[in-house]
């Protein structure tokens, strides 16, 4: 016999975490350290993502403490190298160090290509892993967001990536005092078609 009350409780919890997860940006983070145990719990969830042929392509680099300033400096340098003098914006340049400083921890999201399945499937599996990260962070009251500036293509040296490993984002994290707010979404009915006959 199913215990429907219990099942409903699990649904309620999962649904609440899914619906209340928001991207929380570094400007909203407060100065409070995320304990290593919490970071490990968040990372552990990533490992349960689905993965075709069990390639488990998700790879992470945890950037904390002095590592954050190094990342901020590296992003600034890469930005300066990419844009022309006319395009260069001091505000944009400064924003990298500012964001890495505001975050307590930044997880570089990497993808290790196995060659066994198409690249999009590896990417999809890593994205599933990131959603696990985002939901676990939400459940532990840690804010976070997936940042994907074009500069991540140039982070190979900083992150010591392998030959077939790509960085596909930076997950900024920090505690915050934001209240949940309703997300901006069109109704699901607009995005679903049913075939029943
Ligand atoms: C693959 C991916 C890349 C993203 N890259 C960025 C980014 O570079 N900058 C940014 O501000 N937000 C980025 N976001 C976060 C979105 O802005 C955010 O998910 C969207 O506004 C919806 O808000 P919500 O996450 O609170 O529901 C990214 C999200 C995903 C899934």
PDB file of C-alpha atoms and ligand atoms in Angstrom:
ATOM      1  CA  UNK A   1       0.000   0.000   0.000  1.00  0.00           C
ATOM      2  CA  UNK A   2       1.229   3.476  -0.850  1.00  0.00           C
ATOM      3  CA  UNK A   3       1.259   6.009   1.890  1.00  0.00           C
ATOM      4  CA  UNK A   4      -0.286   8.884  -0.071  1.00  0.00           C
ATOM      5  CA  UNK A   5       0.199  11.437   2.690  1.00  0.00           C
ATOM      6  CA  UNK A   6       3.921  10.728   2.707  1.00  0.00           C
ATOM      7  CA  UNK A   7       4.132  10.793  -1.084  1.00  0.00           C
ATOM      8  CA  UNK A   8       2.318  14.093  -1.190  1.00  0.00           C
ATOM      9  CA  UNK A   9       4.813  15.497   1.314  1.00  0.00           C
ATOM     10  CA  UNK A  10       7.716  14.507  -0.924  1.00  0.00           C
ATOM     11  CA  UNK A  11       6.020  16.070  -3.946  1.00  0.00           C
ATOM     12  CA  UNK A  12       5.300  19.235  -1.996  1.00  0.00           C
ATOM     13  CA  UNK A  13       8.927  19.527  -0.939  1.00  0.00           C
ATOM     14  CA  UNK A  14      10.353  18.814  -4.386  1.00  0.00           C
ATOM     15  CA  UNK A  15       7.860  21.138  -6.056  1.00  0.00           C
ATOM     16  CA  UNK A  16       8.590  23.923  -3.568  1.00  0.00           C
ATOM     17  CA  UNK A  17      12.343  23.680  -4.109  1.00  0.00           C
ATOM     18  CA  UNK A  18      11.946  23.570  -7.905  1.00  0.00           C
ATOM     19  CA  UNK A  19       9.551  26.518  -7.973  1.00  0.00           C
ATOM     20  CA  UNK A  20      11.388  28.659  -5.440  1.00  0.00           C
ATOM     21  CA  UNK A  21      14.844  28.210  -6.966  1.00  0.00           C
ATOM     22  CA  UNK A  22      15.884  31.478  -8.542  1.00  0.00           C
ATOM     23  CA  UNK A  23      19.100  32.716 -10.000  1.00  0.00           C
ATOM     24  CA  UNK A  24      20.625  34.767  -7.219  1.00  0.00           C
ATOM     25  CA  UNK A  25      23.360  37.091  -8.431  1.00  0.00           C
ATOM     26  CA  UNK A  26      26.559  38.098  -6.596  1.00  0.00           C
ATOM     27  CA  UNK A  27      25.317  41.608  -5.752  1.00  0.00           C
ATOM     28  CA  UNK A  28      22.776  39.933  -3.422  1.00  0.00           C
ATOM     29  CA  UNK A  29      25.281  37.758  -1.566  1.00  0.00           C
ATOM     30  CA  UNK A  30      26.121  38.474   2.046  1.00  0.00           C
ATOM     31  CA  UNK A  31      29.526  38.013   3.639  1.00  0.00           C
ATOM     32  CA  UNK A  32      29.045  34.583   5.185  1.00  0.00           C
ATOM     33  CA  UNK A  33      31.186  31.565   4.472  1.00  0.00           C
ATOM     34  CA  UNK A  34      29.577  28.468   2.983  1.00  0.00           C
ATOM     35  CA  UNK A  35      30.990  25.537   4.994  1.00  0.00           C
ATOM     36  CA  UNK A  36      32.957  22.972   3.000  1.00  0.00           C
ATOM     37  CA  UNK A  37      30.468  20.275   4.118  1.00  0.00           C
ATOM     38  CA  UNK A  38      27.650  22.232   2.457  1.00  0.00           C
ATOM     39  CA  UNK A  39      29.677  22.672  -0.746  1.00  0.00           C
ATOM     40  CA  UNK A  40      30.341  18.930  -0.739  1.00  0.00           C
ATOM     41  CA  UNK A  41      26.622  18.173  -0.276  1.00  0.00           C
ATOM     42  CA  UNK A  42      25.839  20.403  -3.250  1.00  0.00           C
ATOM     43  CA  UNK A  43      28.501  18.703  -5.386  1.00  0.00           C
ATOM     44  CA  UNK A  44      27.420  15.227  -4.292  1.00  0.00           C
ATOM     45  CA  UNK A  45      23.958  15.857  -5.774  1.00  0.00           C
ATOM     46  CA  UNK A  46      25.530  16.607  -9.146  1.00  0.00           C
ATOM     47  CA  UNK A  47      26.835  13.070  -9.277  1.00  0.00           C
ATOM     48  CA  UNK A  48      23.293  11.651  -9.413  1.00  0.00           C
ATOM     49  CA  UNK A  49      22.415  13.261 -12.733  1.00  0.00           C
ATOM     50  CA  UNK A  50      21.303  10.949 -15.535  1.00  0.00           C
ATOM     51  CA  UNK A  51      24.005  10.072 -18.050  1.00  0.00           C
ATOM     52  CA  UNK A  52      23.830   8.165 -21.334  1.00  0.00           C
ATOM     53  CA  UNK A  53      26.293   5.222 -21.388  1.00  0.00           C
ATOM     54  CA  UNK A  54      27.295   6.304 -17.893  1.00  0.00           C
ATOM     55  CA  UNK A  55      29.904   8.685 -19.255  1.00  0.00           C
ATOM     56  CA  UNK A  56      29.381  10.958 -16.210  1.00  0.00           C
ATOM     57  CA  UNK A  57      30.859  13.935 -18.080  1.00  0.00           C
ATOM     58  CA  UNK A  58      30.460  16.544 -15.308  1.00  0.00           C
ATOM     59  CA  UNK A  59      33.693  17.911 -13.868  1.00  0.00           C
ATOM     60  CA  UNK A  60      33.991  20.713 -11.339  1.00  0.00           C
ATOM     61  CA  UNK A  61      36.663  23.017 -10.009  1.00  0.00           C
ATOM     62  CA  UNK A  62      35.832  24.650  -6.681  1.00  0.00           C
ATOM     63  CA  UNK A  63      37.221  28.173  -6.453  1.00  0.00           C
ATOM     64  CA  UNK A  64      37.310  29.763  -3.013  1.00  0.00           C
ATOM     65  CA  UNK A  65      39.333  32.102  -0.827  1.00  0.00           C
ATOM     66  CA  UNK A  66      42.374  33.525  -2.704  1.00  0.00           C
ATOM     67  CA  UNK A  67      41.339  31.484  -5.757  1.00  0.00           C
ATOM     68  CA  UNK A  68      38.419  33.872  -6.305  1.00  0.00           C
ATOM     69  CA  UNK A  69      40.659  36.930  -6.730  1.00  0.00           C
ATOM     70  CA  UNK A  70      42.831  34.915  -9.122  1.00  0.00           C
ATOM     71  CA  UNK A  71      39.744  34.050 -11.176  1.00  0.00           C
ATOM     72  CA  UNK A  72      38.547  37.667 -11.165  1.00  0.00           C
ATOM     73  CA  UNK A  73      41.957  38.875 -12.279  1.00  0.00           C
ATOM     74  CA  UNK A  74      42.121  36.191 -14.990  1.00  0.00           C
ATOM     75  CA  UNK A  75      38.652  37.055 -16.345  1.00  0.00           C
ATOM     76  CA  UNK A  76      39.593  40.747 -16.425  1.00  0.00           C
ATOM     77  CA  UNK A  77      42.838  40.000 -18.262  1.00  0.00           C
ATOM     78  CA  UNK A  78      41.048  37.732 -20.764  1.00  0.00           C
ATOM     79  CA  UNK A  79      38.405  40.414 -21.331  1.00  0.00           C
ATOM     80  CA  UNK A  80      41.069  43.048 -21.987  1.00  0.00           C
ATOM     81  CA  UNK A  81      42.818  40.731 -24.443  1.00  0.00           C
ATOM     82  CA  UNK A  82      39.579  39.997 -26.338  1.00  0.00           C
ATOM     83  CA  UNK A  83      38.215  43.483 -26.908  1.00  0.00           C
ATOM     84  CA  UNK A  84      39.691  46.373 -28.837  1.00  0.00           C
ATOM     85  CA  UNK A  85      40.731  49.553 -27.043  1.00  0.00           C
ATOM     86  CA  UNK A  86      37.610  51.258 -28.391  1.00  0.00           C
ATOM     87  CA  UNK A  87      35.349  48.499 -27.077  1.00  0.00           C
ATOM     88  CA  UNK A  88      37.017  48.288 -23.660  1.00  0.00           C
ATOM     89  CA  UNK A  89      34.795  49.281 -20.768  1.00  0.00           C
ATOM     90  CA  UNK A  90      36.456  49.894 -17.413  1.00  0.00           C
ATOM     91  CA  UNK A  91      33.154  49.126 -15.628  1.00  0.00           C
ATOM     92  CA  UNK A  92      32.912  45.727 -17.313  1.00  0.00           C
ATOM     93  CA  UNK A  93      36.571  45.025 -16.548  1.00  0.00           C
ATOM     94  CA  UNK A  94      36.051  45.874 -12.867  1.00  0.00           C
ATOM     95  CA  UNK A  95      32.880  43.754 -12.682  1.00  0.00           C
ATOM     96  CA  UNK A  96      34.803  40.475 -12.886  1.00  0.00           C
ATOM     97  CA  UNK A  97      36.832  41.115  -9.729  1.00  0.00           C
ATOM     98  CA  UNK A  98      33.763  42.568  -8.048  1.00  0.00           C
ATOM     99  CA  UNK A  99      31.597  39.487  -8.714  1.00  0.00           C
ATOM    100  CA  UNK A 100      34.267  36.974  -7.750  1.00  0.00           C
ATOM    101  CA  UNK A 101      34.780  38.927  -4.535  1.00  0.00           C
ATOM    102  CA  UNK A 102      31.046  39.073  -3.737  1.00  0.00           C
ATOM    103  CA  UNK A 103      30.665  35.308  -4.228  1.00  0.00           C
ATOM    104  CA  UNK A 104      31.784  33.027  -1.428  1.00  0.00           C
ATOM    105  CA  UNK A 105      32.482  30.154  -3.758  1.00  0.00           C
ATOM    106  CA  UNK A 106      32.509  29.689  -7.529  1.00  0.00           C
ATOM    107  CA  UNK A 107      32.229  26.284  -9.130  1.00  0.00           C
ATOM    108  CA  UNK A 108      33.641  26.013 -12.636  1.00  0.00           C
ATOM    109  CA  UNK A 109      31.311  23.727 -14.596  1.00  0.00           C
ATOM    110  CA  UNK A 110      33.273  21.558 -16.977  1.00  0.00           C
ATOM    111  CA  UNK A 111      32.393  18.814 -19.421  1.00  0.00           C
ATOM    112  CA  UNK A 112      34.679  15.890 -20.189  1.00  0.00           C
ATOM    113  CA  UNK A 113      33.972  14.569 -23.680  1.00  0.00           C
ATOM    114  CA  UNK A 114      34.171  10.775 -23.829  1.00  0.00           C
ATOM    115  CA  UNK A 115      33.775  10.362 -27.591  1.00  0.00           C
ATOM    116  CA  UNK A 116      31.246   7.587 -26.874  1.00  0.00           C
ATOM    117  CA  UNK A 117      28.140   9.681 -27.393  1.00  0.00           C
ATOM    118  CA  UNK A 118      27.332  12.917 -29.262  1.00  0.00           C
ATOM    119  CA  UNK A 119      28.579  16.076 -27.594  1.00  0.00           C
ATOM    120  CA  UNK A 120      25.024  17.360 -27.058  1.00  0.00           C
ATOM    121  CA  UNK A 121      24.282  14.359 -24.853  1.00  0.00           C
ATOM    122  CA  UNK A 122      27.320  15.064 -22.688  1.00  0.00           C
ATOM    123  CA  UNK A 123      26.245  18.705 -22.476  1.00  0.00           C
ATOM    124  CA  UNK A 124      22.697  17.689 -21.546  1.00  0.00           C
ATOM    125  CA  UNK A 125      24.009  15.418 -18.773  1.00  0.00           C
ATOM    126  CA  UNK A 126      26.178  18.222 -17.368  1.00  0.00           C
ATOM    127  CA  UNK A 127      23.189  20.579 -17.466  1.00  0.00           C
ATOM    128  CA  UNK A 128      21.181  17.987 -15.497  1.00  0.00           C
ATOM    129  CA  UNK A 129      24.028  17.889 -12.966  1.00  0.00           C
ATOM    130  CA  UNK A 130      23.961  21.685 -12.708  1.00  0.00           C
ATOM    131  CA  UNK A 131      20.217  21.638 -12.052  1.00  0.00           C
ATOM    132  CA  UNK A 132      20.858  19.172  -9.225  1.00  0.00           C
ATOM    133  CA  UNK A 133      23.433  21.632  -7.901  1.00  0.00           C
ATOM    134  CA  UNK A 134      21.018  24.542  -8.175  1.00  0.00           C
ATOM    135  CA  UNK A 135      18.183  22.682  -6.448  1.00  0.00           C
ATOM    136  CA  UNK A 136      20.381  21.354  -3.666  1.00  0.00           C
ATOM    137  CA  UNK A 137      21.810  24.835  -3.112  1.00  0.00           C
ATOM    138  CA  UNK A 138      18.263  26.214  -2.938  1.00  0.00           C
ATOM    139  CA  UNK A 139      17.270  23.554  -0.409  1.00  0.00           C
ATOM    140  CA  UNK A 140      20.272  24.539   1.728  1.00  0.00           C
ATOM    141  CA  UNK A 141      19.445  28.276   1.431  1.00  0.00           C
ATOM    142  CA  UNK A 142      22.505  28.940  -0.702  1.00  0.00           C
ATOM    143  CA  UNK A 143      21.954  31.265  -3.650  1.00  0.00           C
ATOM    144  CA  UNK A 144      23.589  30.643  -6.968  1.00  0.00           C
ATOM    145  CA  UNK A 145      23.516  31.221 -10.674  1.00  0.00           C
ATOM    146  CA  UNK A 146      25.036  29.814 -13.833  1.00  0.00           C
ATOM    147  CA  UNK A 147      27.185  32.411 -15.552  1.00  0.00           C
ATOM    148  CA  UNK A 148      28.290  31.780 -19.115  1.00  0.00           C
ATOM    149  CA  UNK A 149      30.368  34.658 -20.460  1.00  0.00           C
ATOM    150  CA  UNK A 150      32.174  33.904 -23.762  1.00  0.00           C
ATOM    151  CA  UNK A 151      35.430  34.237 -21.782  1.00  0.00           C
ATOM    152  CA  UNK A 152      34.910  30.750 -20.326  1.00  0.00           C
ATOM    153  CA  UNK A 153      36.293  29.405 -23.619  1.00  0.00           C
ATOM    154  CA  UNK A 154      39.667  30.848 -22.592  1.00  0.00           C
ATOM    155  CA  UNK A 155      39.787  29.492 -19.027  1.00  0.00           C
ATOM    156  CA  UNK A 156      41.526  26.231 -19.963  1.00  0.00           C
ATOM    157  CA  UNK A 157      44.896  27.211 -18.569  1.00  0.00           C
ATOM    158  CA  UNK A 158      43.510  28.718 -15.355  1.00  0.00           C
ATOM    159  CA  UNK A 159      41.433  25.590 -14.714  1.00  0.00           C
ATOM    160  CA  UNK A 160      44.120  23.151 -15.947  1.00  0.00           C
ATOM    161  CA  UNK A 161      41.592  21.455 -18.212  1.00  0.00           C
ATOM    162  CA  UNK A 162      42.340  18.177 -19.996  1.00  0.00           C
ATOM    163  CA  UNK A 163      42.483  17.956 -23.787  1.00  0.00           C
ATOM    164  CA  UNK A 164      38.831  16.909 -24.146  1.00  0.00           C
ATOM    165  CA  UNK A 165      37.485  18.950 -21.292  1.00  0.00           C
ATOM    166  CA  UNK A 166      35.555  22.182 -21.820  1.00  0.00           C
ATOM    167  CA  UNK A 167      34.388  24.827 -19.393  1.00  0.00           C
ATOM    168  CA  UNK A 168      30.703  25.594 -19.953  1.00  0.00           C
ATOM    169  CA  UNK A 169      30.075  27.972 -17.112  1.00  0.00           C
ATOM    170  CA  UNK A 170      30.772  29.348 -13.683  1.00  0.00           C
ATOM    171  CA  UNK A 171      28.289  28.673 -10.881  1.00  0.00           C
ATOM    172  CA  UNK A 172      28.535  31.579  -8.448  1.00  0.00           C
ATOM    173  CA  UNK A 173      27.300  30.870  -4.926  1.00  0.00           C
ATOM    174  CA  UNK A 174      26.656  32.795  -1.737  1.00  0.00           C
ATOM    175  CA  UNK A 175      24.258  33.133   1.148  1.00  0.00           C
ATOM    176  CA  UNK A 176      21.697  35.897   0.687  1.00  0.00           C
ATOM    177  CA  UNK A 177      18.586  37.503   2.177  1.00  0.00           C
ATOM    178  CA  UNK A 178      16.379  37.556  -0.928  1.00  0.00           C
ATOM    179  CA  UNK A 179      12.745  36.513  -0.483  1.00  0.00           C
ATOM    180  CA  UNK A 180      11.349  34.081  -3.085  1.00  0.00           C
ATOM    181  CA  UNK A 181       9.616  35.832  -5.977  1.00  0.00           C
ATOM    182  CA  UNK A 182       7.404  34.610  -8.803  1.00  0.00           C
ATOM    183  CA  UNK A 183       9.486  33.753 -11.857  1.00  0.00           C
ATOM    184  CA  UNK A 184       8.756  35.158 -15.283  1.00  0.00           C
ATOM    185  CA  UNK A 185       7.367  32.201 -17.256  1.00  0.00           C
ATOM    186  CA  UNK A 186       4.721  31.687 -19.915  1.00  0.00           C
ATOM    187  CA  UNK A 187       2.255  28.919 -18.981  1.00  0.00           C
ATOM    188  CA  UNK A 188       3.422  25.344 -19.535  1.00  0.00           C
ATOM    189  CA  UNK A 189       0.249  24.729 -21.592  1.00  0.00           C
ATOM    190  CA  UNK A 190       1.774  26.976 -24.297  1.00  0.00           C
ATOM    191  CA  UNK A 191       4.734  24.606 -24.567  1.00  0.00           C
ATOM    192  CA  UNK A 192       3.105  21.174 -24.500  1.00  0.00           C
ATOM    193  CA  UNK A 193       1.225  19.246 -27.151  1.00  0.00           C
ATOM    194  CA  UNK A 194      -0.395  15.870 -26.452  1.00  0.00           C
ATOM    195  CA  UNK A 195      -0.854  13.028 -28.912  1.00  0.00           C
ATOM    196  CA  UNK A 196      -3.431  10.567 -27.651  1.00  0.00           C
ATOM    197  CA  UNK A 197      -4.906   9.071 -30.771  1.00  0.00           C
TER     198      UNK A 197
HETATM  199  C1  LIG B   1      23.010  27.579 -19.417  1.00  0.00           C
HETATM  200  C2  LIG B   1      22.690  28.846 -18.689  1.00  0.00           C
HETATM  201  C3  LIG B   1      23.533  29.936 -18.818  1.00  0.00           C
HETATM  202  C4  LIG B   1      23.253  31.137 -18.144  1.00  0.00           C
HETATM  203  N1  LIG B   1      24.119  32.194 -18.292  1.00  0.00           N
HETATM  204  C5  LIG B   1      23.846  33.356 -17.670  1.00  0.00           C
HETATM  205  C6  LIG B   1      24.726  34.470 -17.808  1.00  0.00           C
HETATM  206  O1  LIG B   1      25.779  34.380 -18.446  1.00  0.00           O
HETATM  207  N2  LIG B   1      24.399  35.613 -17.192  1.00  0.00           N
HETATM  208  C7  LIG B   1      23.249  35.737 -16.454  1.00  0.00           C
HETATM  209  O2  LIG B   1      22.989  36.825 -15.927  1.00  0.00           O
HETATM  210  N3  LIG B   1      22.428  34.683 -16.257  1.00  0.00           N
HETATM  211  C8  LIG B   1      22.695  33.501 -16.857  1.00  0.00           C
HETATM  212  N4  LIG B   1      21.876  32.426 -16.662  1.00  0.00           N
HETATM  213  C9  LIG B   1      20.748  32.528 -15.701  1.00  0.00           C
HETATM  214  C10 LIG B   1      19.497  33.077 -16.337  1.00  0.00           C
HETATM  215  O3  LIG B   1      19.615  34.469 -16.479  1.00  0.00           O
HETATM  216  C11 LIG B   1      18.286  32.734 -15.457  1.00  0.00           C
HETATM  217  O4  LIG B   1      18.175  31.329 -15.315  1.00  0.00           O
HETATM  218  C12 LIG B   1      16.990  33.281 -16.033  1.00  0.00           C
HETATM  219  O5  LIG B   1      16.963  34.676 -15.938  1.00  0.00           O
HETATM  220  C13 LIG B   1      15.755  32.728 -15.335  1.00  0.00           C
HETATM  221  O6  LIG B   1      15.763  33.075 -13.974  1.00  0.00           O
HETATM  222  P1  LIG B   1      15.721  31.975 -12.812  1.00  0.00           P
HETATM  223  O7  LIG B   1      16.969  31.139 -12.938  1.00  0.00           O
HETATM  224  O8  LIG B   1      15.684  32.764 -11.539  1.00  0.00           O
HETATM  225  O9  LIG B   1      14.489  31.159 -12.999  1.00  0.00           O
HETATM  226  C14 LIG B   1      22.108  31.221 -17.321  1.00  0.00           C
HETATM  227  C15 LIG B   1      21.265  30.103 -17.185  1.00  0.00           C
HETATM  228  C16 LIG B   1      21.551  28.935 -17.852  1.00  0.00           C
HETATM  229  C17 LIG B   1      20.624  27.753 -17.685  1.00  0.00           C
END
